[in-house]
Amino acid sequence: MHQSTPPADGSHDHDDRLPARREGTGWRTAAQATAHCLTGCAIGEVLGMVIGTAFALHTGATVALAVVLAFFFGYLLTMRGLLRAGVAFRQAVRVALAADTVSIAVMEVIDNVVMVGVPGAMDAGLSSALFWGALAFSLAVAFVVTLPVNRWMIARGKGHAVAHRHHR
């Protein structure tokens, strides 16, 4: 069995046979990435649901509008940070697509399935507690389901980890 003594400078040897843990792959990092995704999704989702409900759009049209707006605002928030970090616009678009597509897609599927699945929520008016309660609940469920997906992707250098590389 191989044993070594720590170097005199206080650093420790690394066993190259073991996979190195990527920096920032824990639940906290995943929660931050998921909250970031949720922010963009929630802006788009709420706006889409409000517009669809206010104009009495069919459920399918309301959901479609909410999904399009969720992707738009999700990508927009990521791009804003990338552009502030000095990333060129075209590259910021590519990074945002790579960083957020899976997370937003999972979040939107879960969010809309829950929202549509709550009896009467899509037909409730904007002044209804049922509408707002169902929307808040659907976003919370989407966060919980998307969190482990983001953790898994970040641990593999994908998802939000792609955008995070440009912020340092």
Short mmCIF file of N, CA and C in Angstrom, two decimals:
data_model
loop_
_atom_site.label_atom_id
_atom_site.label_comp_id
_atom_site.label_asym_id
_atom_site.label_seq_id
_atom_site.Cartn_x
_atom_site.Cartn_y
_atom_site.Cartn_z
N MET A 1 0.84 -1.17 0.00
CA MET A 1 0.00 0.00 0.00
C MET A 1 0.90 1.24 0.00
N HIS A 2 0.53 2.21 -0.80
CA HIS A 2 1.32 3.42 -0.97
C HIS A 2 0.98 4.42 0.12
N GLN A 3 1.98 4.85 0.87
CA GLN A 3 1.78 5.88 1.86
C GLN A 3 2.81 6.96 1.62
N SER A 4 2.39 8.17 1.84
CA SER A 4 3.35 9.26 1.69
C SER A 4 3.15 10.23 2.85
N THR A 5 4.20 10.93 3.14
CA THR A 5 4.11 11.95 4.17
C THR A 5 3.80 13.28 3.51
N PRO A 6 3.02 14.14 4.18
CA PRO A 6 2.69 15.43 3.59
C PRO A 6 3.94 16.25 3.37
N PRO A 7 3.98 17.03 2.29
CA PRO A 7 5.13 17.89 2.04
C PRO A 7 5.29 18.90 3.17
N ALA A 8 6.51 19.38 3.34
CA ALA A 8 6.84 20.30 4.43
C ALA A 8 6.09 21.62 4.33
N ASP A 9 5.65 21.99 3.12
CA ASP A 9 4.97 23.28 2.95
C ASP A 9 3.51 23.24 3.40
N GLY A 10 3.03 22.11 3.88
CA GLY A 10 1.67 22.02 4.40
C GLY A 10 0.65 21.62 3.35
N SER A 11 1.05 21.54 2.09
CA SER A 11 0.09 21.11 1.06
C SER A 11 -0.06 19.60 1.15
N HIS A 12 -1.08 19.08 0.48
CA HIS A 12 -1.34 17.65 0.52
C HIS A 12 -1.23 17.05 -0.86
N ASP A 13 -0.76 15.81 -0.91
CA ASP A 13 -0.71 15.10 -2.19
C ASP A 13 -2.13 14.80 -2.64
N HIS A 14 -2.29 14.69 -3.92
CA HIS A 14 -3.58 14.32 -4.49
C HIS A 14 -3.41 12.97 -5.15
N ASP A 15 -4.28 12.06 -4.84
CA ASP A 15 -4.23 10.75 -5.47
C ASP A 15 -4.85 10.87 -6.86
N ASP A 16 -4.03 10.79 -7.90
CA ASP A 16 -4.51 10.99 -9.27
C ASP A 16 -5.44 9.88 -9.74
N ARG A 17 -5.52 8.80 -8.98
CA ARG A 17 -6.43 7.72 -9.37
C ARG A 17 -7.87 8.05 -9.03
N LEU A 18 -8.09 9.01 -8.14
CA LEU A 18 -9.44 9.40 -7.75
C LEU A 18 -9.89 10.57 -8.60
N PRO A 19 -11.16 10.59 -9.03
CA PRO A 19 -11.62 11.73 -9.82
C PRO A 19 -11.63 12.99 -8.97
N ALA A 20 -11.15 14.06 -9.54
CA ALA A 20 -11.14 15.34 -8.83
C ALA A 20 -12.55 15.90 -8.76
N ARG A 21 -12.90 16.41 -7.62
CA ARG A 21 -14.21 17.03 -7.47
C ARG A 21 -14.14 18.41 -8.11
N ARG A 22 -15.07 18.68 -9.01
CA ARG A 22 -15.10 19.98 -9.66
C ARG A 22 -15.49 21.04 -8.65
N GLU A 23 -14.89 22.20 -8.77
CA GLU A 23 -15.22 23.30 -7.88
C GLU A 23 -16.66 23.72 -8.10
N GLY A 24 -17.39 23.92 -7.04
CA GLY A 24 -18.74 24.44 -7.16
C GLY A 24 -19.76 23.45 -7.67
N THR A 25 -19.64 22.17 -7.32
CA THR A 25 -20.61 21.19 -7.81
C THR A 25 -21.61 20.78 -6.73
N GLY A 26 -21.62 21.45 -5.62
CA GLY A 26 -22.49 21.07 -4.52
C GLY A 26 -23.91 21.58 -4.69
N TRP A 27 -24.71 21.26 -3.70
CA TRP A 27 -26.12 21.64 -3.71
C TRP A 27 -26.30 23.16 -3.67
N ARG A 28 -25.40 23.86 -2.97
CA ARG A 28 -25.52 25.32 -2.88
C ARG A 28 -25.35 25.96 -4.26
N THR A 29 -24.36 25.53 -5.00
CA THR A 29 -24.14 26.06 -6.35
C THR A 29 -25.31 25.73 -7.24
N ALA A 30 -25.80 24.51 -7.13
CA ALA A 30 -26.96 24.10 -7.94
C ALA A 30 -28.20 24.91 -7.57
N ALA A 31 -28.36 25.18 -6.28
CA ALA A 31 -29.51 25.98 -5.84
C ALA A 31 -29.42 27.40 -6.39
N GLN A 32 -28.21 27.97 -6.39
CA GLN A 32 -28.04 29.31 -6.95
C GLN A 32 -28.34 29.33 -8.45
N ALA A 33 -27.86 28.32 -9.16
CA ALA A 33 -28.13 28.23 -10.60
C ALA A 33 -29.62 28.04 -10.86
N THR A 34 -30.26 27.23 -10.05
CA THR A 34 -31.69 26.97 -10.22
C THR A 34 -32.50 28.21 -9.88
N ALA A 35 -32.09 28.93 -8.86
CA ALA A 35 -32.79 30.19 -8.51
C ALA A 35 -32.63 31.21 -9.63
N HIS A 36 -31.45 31.25 -10.23
CA HIS A 36 -31.22 32.15 -11.37
C HIS A 36 -32.15 31.77 -12.52
N CYS A 37 -32.22 30.50 -12.80
CA CYS A 37 -33.11 30.01 -13.87
C CYS A 37 -34.56 30.30 -13.52
N LEU A 38 -34.92 30.06 -12.28
CA LEU A 38 -36.30 30.30 -11.84
C LEU A 38 -36.69 31.76 -12.00
N THR A 39 -35.76 32.66 -11.77
CA THR A 39 -36.06 34.08 -11.90
C THR A 39 -36.51 34.42 -13.31
N GLY A 40 -35.73 34.00 -14.30
CA GLY A 40 -36.10 34.25 -15.69
C GLY A 40 -37.38 33.53 -16.07
N CYS A 41 -37.49 32.28 -15.65
CA CYS A 41 -38.70 31.50 -15.95
C CYS A 41 -39.93 32.14 -15.30
N ALA A 42 -39.78 32.57 -14.07
CA ALA A 42 -40.93 33.15 -13.36
C ALA A 42 -41.38 34.45 -14.01
N ILE A 43 -40.44 35.28 -14.43
CA ILE A 43 -40.81 36.52 -15.10
C ILE A 43 -41.63 36.19 -16.35
N GLY A 44 -41.10 35.31 -17.18
CA GLY A 44 -41.80 34.94 -18.40
C GLY A 44 -43.09 34.20 -18.15
N GLU A 45 -43.07 33.30 -17.20
CA GLU A 45 -44.26 32.50 -16.88
C GLU A 45 -45.38 33.38 -16.35
N VAL A 46 -45.05 34.23 -15.39
CA VAL A 46 -46.07 35.11 -14.83
C VAL A 46 -46.61 36.05 -15.90
N LEU A 47 -45.72 36.65 -16.66
CA LEU A 47 -46.15 37.56 -17.72
C LEU A 47 -47.04 36.85 -18.75
N GLY A 48 -46.61 35.66 -19.16
CA GLY A 48 -47.40 34.88 -20.12
C GLY A 48 -48.76 34.48 -19.57
N MET A 49 -48.79 34.03 -18.33
CA MET A 49 -50.06 33.64 -17.72
C MET A 49 -50.98 34.84 -17.52
N VAL A 50 -50.40 35.97 -17.12
CA VAL A 50 -51.20 37.18 -16.93
C VAL A 50 -51.78 37.65 -18.27
N ILE A 51 -50.95 37.71 -19.30
CA ILE A 51 -51.44 38.14 -20.62
C ILE A 51 -52.50 37.18 -21.14
N GLY A 52 -52.21 35.88 -21.07
CA GLY A 52 -53.16 34.88 -21.55
C GLY A 52 -54.48 34.92 -20.81
N THR A 53 -54.41 35.08 -19.50
CA THR A 53 -55.62 35.14 -18.69
C THR A 53 -56.38 36.45 -18.93
N ALA A 54 -55.67 37.55 -19.00
CA ALA A 54 -56.31 38.86 -19.21
C ALA A 54 -57.03 38.93 -20.56
N PHE A 55 -56.46 38.27 -21.57
CA PHE A 55 -57.07 38.29 -22.89
C PHE A 55 -57.91 37.04 -23.16
N ALA A 56 -58.16 36.25 -22.13
CA ALA A 56 -58.98 35.04 -22.22
C ALA A 56 -58.53 34.12 -23.36
N LEU A 57 -57.20 33.96 -23.48
CA LEU A 57 -56.66 33.06 -24.50
C LEU A 57 -56.95 31.62 -24.10
N HIS A 58 -56.99 30.76 -25.08
CA HIS A 58 -57.14 29.32 -24.85
C HIS A 58 -55.96 28.85 -23.99
N THR A 59 -56.15 27.81 -23.21
CA THR A 59 -55.11 27.29 -22.32
C THR A 59 -53.82 27.00 -23.10
N GLY A 60 -53.93 26.37 -24.25
CA GLY A 60 -52.74 26.04 -25.05
C GLY A 60 -51.97 27.29 -25.48
N ALA A 61 -52.69 28.31 -25.89
CA ALA A 61 -52.04 29.56 -26.31
C ALA A 61 -51.39 30.26 -25.13
N THR A 62 -52.04 30.22 -23.98
CA THR A 62 -51.48 30.84 -22.78
C THR A 62 -50.21 30.13 -22.36
N VAL A 63 -50.23 28.82 -22.36
CA VAL A 63 -49.05 28.03 -21.99
C VAL A 63 -47.92 28.29 -22.98
N ALA A 64 -48.23 28.29 -24.27
CA ALA A 64 -47.21 28.54 -25.29
C ALA A 64 -46.57 29.91 -25.10
N LEU A 65 -47.38 30.92 -24.86
CA LEU A 65 -46.87 32.27 -24.64
C LEU A 65 -45.98 32.31 -23.39
N ALA A 66 -46.43 31.67 -22.33
CA ALA A 66 -45.65 31.64 -21.08
C ALA A 66 -44.30 30.94 -21.29
N VAL A 67 -44.28 29.86 -22.04
CA VAL A 67 -43.04 29.12 -22.29
C VAL A 67 -42.08 29.96 -23.12
N VAL A 68 -42.57 30.58 -24.18
CA VAL A 68 -41.72 31.42 -25.03
C VAL A 68 -41.12 32.56 -24.20
N LEU A 69 -41.95 33.20 -23.41
CA LEU A 69 -41.45 34.31 -22.58
C LEU A 69 -40.49 33.83 -21.50
N ALA A 70 -40.72 32.65 -20.95
CA ALA A 70 -39.81 32.11 -19.94
C ALA A 70 -38.43 31.87 -20.54
N PHE A 71 -38.37 31.27 -21.72
CA PHE A 71 -37.08 31.06 -22.38
C PHE A 71 -36.43 32.41 -22.69
N PHE A 72 -37.21 33.35 -23.21
CA PHE A 72 -36.68 34.67 -23.55
C PHE A 72 -36.05 35.34 -22.34
N PHE A 73 -36.79 35.42 -21.24
CA PHE A 73 -36.26 36.10 -20.06
C PHE A 73 -35.15 35.30 -19.39
N GLY A 74 -35.23 33.99 -19.42
CA GLY A 74 -34.15 33.17 -18.87
C GLY A 74 -32.84 33.41 -19.60
N TYR A 75 -32.89 33.37 -20.92
CA TYR A 75 -31.69 33.64 -21.72
C TYR A 75 -31.22 35.08 -21.54
N LEU A 76 -32.17 36.00 -21.48
CA LEU A 76 -31.84 37.42 -21.35
C LEU A 76 -31.06 37.70 -20.06
N LEU A 77 -31.50 37.11 -18.96
CA LEU A 77 -30.80 37.32 -17.69
C LEU A 77 -29.38 36.77 -17.72
N THR A 78 -29.21 35.61 -18.33
CA THR A 78 -27.87 35.03 -18.44
C THR A 78 -27.00 35.89 -19.34
N MET A 79 -27.56 36.32 -20.46
CA MET A 79 -26.79 37.15 -21.40
C MET A 79 -26.38 38.48 -20.77
N ARG A 80 -27.26 39.03 -19.97
CA ARG A 80 -26.94 40.30 -19.31
C ARG A 80 -25.66 40.18 -18.49
N GLY A 81 -25.56 39.11 -17.71
CA GLY A 81 -24.35 38.89 -16.91
C GLY A 81 -23.12 38.64 -17.77
N LEU A 82 -23.31 37.89 -18.84
CA LEU A 82 -22.18 37.61 -19.73
C LEU A 82 -21.69 38.87 -20.43
N LEU A 83 -22.63 39.68 -20.90
CA LEU A 83 -22.25 40.91 -21.58
C LEU A 83 -21.54 41.86 -20.62
N ARG A 84 -21.99 41.91 -19.37
CA ARG A 84 -21.32 42.73 -18.35
C ARG A 84 -19.91 42.23 -18.08
N ALA A 85 -19.70 40.93 -18.25
CA ALA A 85 -18.37 40.34 -18.03
C ALA A 85 -17.47 40.53 -19.25
N GLY A 86 -17.98 41.18 -20.30
CA GLY A 86 -17.16 41.46 -21.47
C GLY A 86 -17.22 40.42 -22.57
N VAL A 87 -18.14 39.48 -22.48
CA VAL A 87 -18.29 38.47 -23.52
C VAL A 87 -18.98 39.11 -24.72
N ALA A 88 -18.49 38.81 -25.92
CA ALA A 88 -19.09 39.34 -27.15
C ALA A 88 -20.52 38.82 -27.29
N PHE A 89 -21.37 39.61 -27.95
CA PHE A 89 -22.80 39.29 -28.05
C PHE A 89 -23.06 37.89 -28.62
N ARG A 90 -22.43 37.57 -29.75
CA ARG A 90 -22.67 36.24 -30.37
C ARG A 90 -22.27 35.10 -29.44
N GLN A 91 -21.14 35.27 -28.79
CA GLN A 91 -20.70 34.23 -27.86
C GLN A 91 -21.63 34.18 -26.65
N ALA A 92 -22.11 35.32 -26.20
CA ALA A 92 -23.04 35.35 -25.07
C ALA A 92 -24.32 34.59 -25.41
N VAL A 93 -24.79 34.72 -26.64
CA VAL A 93 -25.97 33.97 -27.08
C VAL A 93 -25.68 32.48 -27.01
N ARG A 94 -24.54 32.07 -27.56
CA ARG A 94 -24.20 30.63 -27.56
C ARG A 94 -24.05 30.09 -26.14
N VAL A 95 -23.40 30.86 -25.28
CA VAL A 95 -23.20 30.42 -23.89
C VAL A 95 -24.55 30.33 -23.17
N ALA A 96 -25.40 31.32 -23.37
CA ALA A 96 -26.73 31.30 -22.72
C ALA A 96 -27.53 30.08 -23.17
N LEU A 97 -27.48 29.78 -24.45
CA LEU A 97 -28.20 28.60 -24.96
C LEU A 97 -27.65 27.33 -24.32
N ALA A 98 -26.32 27.22 -24.25
CA ALA A 98 -25.70 26.03 -23.66
C ALA A 98 -25.96 25.95 -22.15
N ALA A 99 -25.96 27.09 -21.51
CA ALA A 99 -26.07 27.12 -20.05
C ALA A 99 -27.48 26.87 -19.55
N ASP A 100 -28.47 27.36 -20.27
CA ASP A 100 -29.83 27.41 -19.70
C ASP A 100 -30.89 26.54 -20.36
N THR A 101 -30.65 26.04 -21.55
CA THR A 101 -31.71 25.36 -22.28
C THR A 101 -32.31 24.19 -21.52
N VAL A 102 -31.48 23.29 -21.03
CA VAL A 102 -32.02 22.11 -20.33
C VAL A 102 -32.74 22.52 -19.06
N SER A 103 -32.14 23.41 -18.30
CA SER A 103 -32.74 23.85 -17.04
C SER A 103 -34.10 24.51 -17.27
N ILE A 104 -34.16 25.43 -18.23
CA ILE A 104 -35.42 26.10 -18.51
C ILE A 104 -36.45 25.10 -19.04
N ALA A 105 -36.03 24.20 -19.90
CA ALA A 105 -36.96 23.21 -20.46
C ALA A 105 -37.58 22.34 -19.36
N VAL A 106 -36.73 21.84 -18.46
CA VAL A 106 -37.25 21.02 -17.36
C VAL A 106 -38.20 21.84 -16.50
N MET A 107 -37.76 23.05 -16.17
CA MET A 107 -38.57 23.91 -15.31
C MET A 107 -39.92 24.21 -15.96
N GLU A 108 -39.92 24.49 -17.25
CA GLU A 108 -41.16 24.83 -17.94
C GLU A 108 -42.11 23.63 -18.08
N VAL A 109 -41.56 22.48 -18.35
CA VAL A 109 -42.42 21.28 -18.44
C VAL A 109 -43.11 21.05 -17.10
N ILE A 110 -42.33 21.05 -16.02
CA ILE A 110 -42.90 20.78 -14.70
C ILE A 110 -43.88 21.87 -14.31
N ASP A 111 -43.47 23.11 -14.46
CA ASP A 111 -44.31 24.25 -14.08
C ASP A 111 -45.66 24.20 -14.80
N ASN A 112 -45.64 23.99 -16.08
CA ASN A 112 -46.89 24.03 -16.84
C ASN A 112 -47.75 22.79 -16.63
N VAL A 113 -47.13 21.64 -16.45
CA VAL A 113 -47.92 20.44 -16.14
C VAL A 113 -48.65 20.64 -14.81
N VAL A 114 -47.96 21.18 -13.82
CA VAL A 114 -48.59 21.42 -12.52
C VAL A 114 -49.68 22.48 -12.65
N MET A 115 -49.38 23.57 -13.31
CA MET A 115 -50.36 24.67 -13.46
C MET A 115 -51.63 24.19 -14.15
N VAL A 116 -51.47 23.48 -15.25
CA VAL A 116 -52.62 22.97 -15.99
C VAL A 116 -53.34 21.88 -15.18
N GLY A 117 -52.57 21.14 -14.36
CA GLY A 117 -53.15 20.06 -13.57
C GLY A 117 -53.95 20.50 -12.36
N VAL A 118 -53.80 21.75 -11.93
CA VAL A 118 -54.58 22.24 -10.80
C VAL A 118 -55.97 22.60 -11.31
N PRO A 119 -57.00 21.89 -10.87
CA PRO A 119 -58.36 22.12 -11.39
C PRO A 119 -58.79 23.58 -11.25
N GLY A 120 -59.18 24.18 -12.36
CA GLY A 120 -59.71 25.53 -12.38
C GLY A 120 -58.68 26.65 -12.39
N ALA A 121 -57.40 26.33 -12.20
CA ALA A 121 -56.39 27.39 -12.10
C ALA A 121 -56.25 28.19 -13.39
N MET A 122 -56.30 27.52 -14.53
CA MET A 122 -56.13 28.23 -15.80
C MET A 122 -57.35 29.07 -16.15
N ASP A 123 -58.49 28.75 -15.59
CA ASP A 123 -59.71 29.51 -15.87
C ASP A 123 -60.00 30.56 -14.80
N ALA A 124 -59.24 30.53 -13.72
CA ALA A 124 -59.44 31.51 -12.65
C ALA A 124 -58.97 32.88 -13.12
N GLY A 125 -59.56 33.89 -12.65
CA GLY A 125 -59.17 35.24 -13.05
C GLY A 125 -57.91 35.70 -12.34
N LEU A 126 -57.39 36.83 -12.79
CA LEU A 126 -56.17 37.38 -12.20
C LEU A 126 -56.36 37.81 -10.76
N SER A 127 -57.58 38.05 -10.35
CA SER A 127 -57.83 38.44 -8.95
C SER A 127 -58.08 37.22 -8.06
N SER A 128 -57.95 36.04 -8.62
CA SER A 128 -58.24 34.80 -7.89
C SER A 128 -57.02 34.29 -7.13
N ALA A 129 -57.25 33.94 -5.89
CA ALA A 129 -56.18 33.32 -5.08
C ALA A 129 -55.81 31.96 -5.67
N LEU A 130 -56.76 31.28 -6.30
CA LEU A 130 -56.48 29.99 -6.92
C LEU A 130 -55.43 30.15 -8.03
N PHE A 131 -55.59 31.16 -8.87
CA PHE A 131 -54.65 31.39 -9.97
C PHE A 131 -53.25 31.63 -9.42
N TRP A 132 -53.12 32.59 -8.50
CA TRP A 132 -51.81 32.95 -7.98
C TRP A 132 -51.21 31.85 -7.11
N GLY A 133 -52.05 31.17 -6.34
CA GLY A 133 -51.56 30.07 -5.52
C GLY A 133 -51.05 28.92 -6.37
N ALA A 134 -51.80 28.59 -7.42
CA ALA A 134 -51.38 27.51 -8.32
C ALA A 134 -50.09 27.88 -9.04
N LEU A 135 -49.98 29.13 -9.45
CA LEU A 135 -48.77 29.58 -10.14
C LEU A 135 -47.56 29.53 -9.22
N ALA A 136 -47.71 30.00 -8.00
CA ALA A 136 -46.61 29.95 -7.03
C ALA A 136 -46.22 28.49 -6.72
N PHE A 137 -47.23 27.65 -6.53
CA PHE A 137 -46.98 26.25 -6.25
C PHE A 137 -46.27 25.57 -7.42
N SER A 138 -46.70 25.87 -8.65
CA SER A 138 -46.09 25.25 -9.82
C SER A 138 -44.63 25.66 -9.96
N LEU A 139 -44.32 26.91 -9.66
CA LEU A 139 -42.93 27.37 -9.73
C LEU A 139 -42.08 26.72 -8.64
N ALA A 140 -42.66 26.54 -7.46
CA ALA A 140 -41.93 25.88 -6.37
C ALA A 140 -41.63 24.42 -6.72
N VAL A 141 -42.60 23.72 -7.26
CA VAL A 141 -42.39 22.33 -7.67
C VAL A 141 -41.34 22.27 -8.77
N ALA A 142 -41.40 23.20 -9.72
CA ALA A 142 -40.42 23.23 -10.80
C ALA A 142 -39.00 23.43 -10.26
N PHE A 143 -38.86 24.28 -9.25
CA PHE A 143 -37.55 24.49 -8.63
C PHE A 143 -37.03 23.19 -8.03
N VAL A 144 -37.87 22.52 -7.25
CA VAL A 144 -37.45 21.29 -6.56
C VAL A 144 -37.05 20.20 -7.56
N VAL A 145 -37.78 20.08 -8.65
CA VAL A 145 -37.48 19.05 -9.65
C VAL A 145 -36.23 19.42 -10.46
N THR A 146 -36.04 20.70 -10.75
CA THR A 146 -34.92 21.13 -11.58
C THR A 146 -33.60 21.17 -10.80
N LEU A 147 -33.65 21.34 -9.52
CA LEU A 147 -32.44 21.43 -8.69
C LEU A 147 -31.48 20.26 -8.89
N PRO A 148 -31.91 19.00 -8.77
CA PRO A 148 -30.95 17.90 -8.97
C PRO A 148 -30.47 17.79 -10.41
N VAL A 149 -31.30 18.21 -11.36
CA VAL A 149 -30.88 18.22 -12.76
C VAL A 149 -29.71 19.19 -12.93
N ASN A 150 -29.85 20.39 -12.36
CA ASN A 150 -28.77 21.37 -12.46
C ASN A 150 -27.52 20.90 -11.74
N ARG A 151 -27.68 20.28 -10.58
CA ARG A 151 -26.50 19.79 -9.86
C ARG A 151 -25.75 18.75 -10.70
N TRP A 152 -26.50 17.85 -11.31
CA TRP A 152 -25.91 16.81 -12.14
C TRP A 152 -25.16 17.44 -13.32
N MET A 153 -25.77 18.43 -13.98
CA MET A 153 -25.14 19.07 -15.13
C MET A 153 -23.90 19.86 -14.73
N ILE A 154 -23.98 20.62 -13.65
CA ILE A 154 -22.85 21.43 -13.19
C ILE A 154 -21.67 20.53 -12.84
N ALA A 155 -21.94 19.41 -12.20
CA ALA A 155 -20.88 18.48 -11.82
C ALA A 155 -20.14 17.93 -13.04
N ARG A 156 -20.78 17.98 -14.19
CA ARG A 156 -20.18 17.50 -15.43
C ARG A 156 -19.68 18.63 -16.32
N GLY A 157 -19.66 19.85 -15.76
CA GLY A 157 -19.15 21.00 -16.50
C GLY A 157 -20.12 21.53 -17.54
N LYS A 158 -21.40 21.19 -17.39
CA LYS A 158 -22.42 21.62 -18.34
C LYS A 158 -23.43 22.54 -17.64
N GLY A 159 -24.43 22.96 -18.38
CA GLY A 159 -25.46 23.80 -17.79
C GLY A 159 -24.89 25.13 -17.33
N HIS A 160 -25.27 25.54 -16.15
CA HIS A 160 -24.86 26.84 -15.63
C HIS A 160 -23.35 26.95 -15.46
N ALA A 161 -22.66 25.82 -15.36
CA ALA A 161 -21.19 25.84 -15.24
C ALA A 161 -20.57 26.50 -16.47
N VAL A 162 -21.21 26.37 -17.62
CA VAL A 162 -20.70 26.98 -18.86
C VAL A 162 -20.69 28.50 -18.72
N ALA A 163 -21.77 29.06 -18.21
CA ALA A 163 -21.85 30.52 -18.03
C ALA A 163 -20.93 30.97 -16.89
N HIS A 164 -20.84 30.17 -15.84
CA HIS A 164 -20.05 30.54 -14.67
C HIS A 164 -18.57 30.73 -15.02
N ARG A 165 -18.09 30.00 -15.98
CA ARG A 165 -16.68 30.13 -16.40
C ARG A 165 -16.37 31.53 -16.89
N HIS A 166 -17.37 32.21 -17.43
CA HIS A 166 -17.16 33.54 -18.01
C HIS A 166 -17.29 34.66 -16.97
N HIS A 167 -17.78 34.32 -15.79
CA HIS A 167 -17.99 35.34 -14.76
C HIS A 167 -16.77 35.51 -13.87
N ARG A 168 -15.80 34.65 -13.96
CA ARG A 168 -14.64 34.72 -13.06
C ARG A 168 -13.59 35.61 -13.58
#
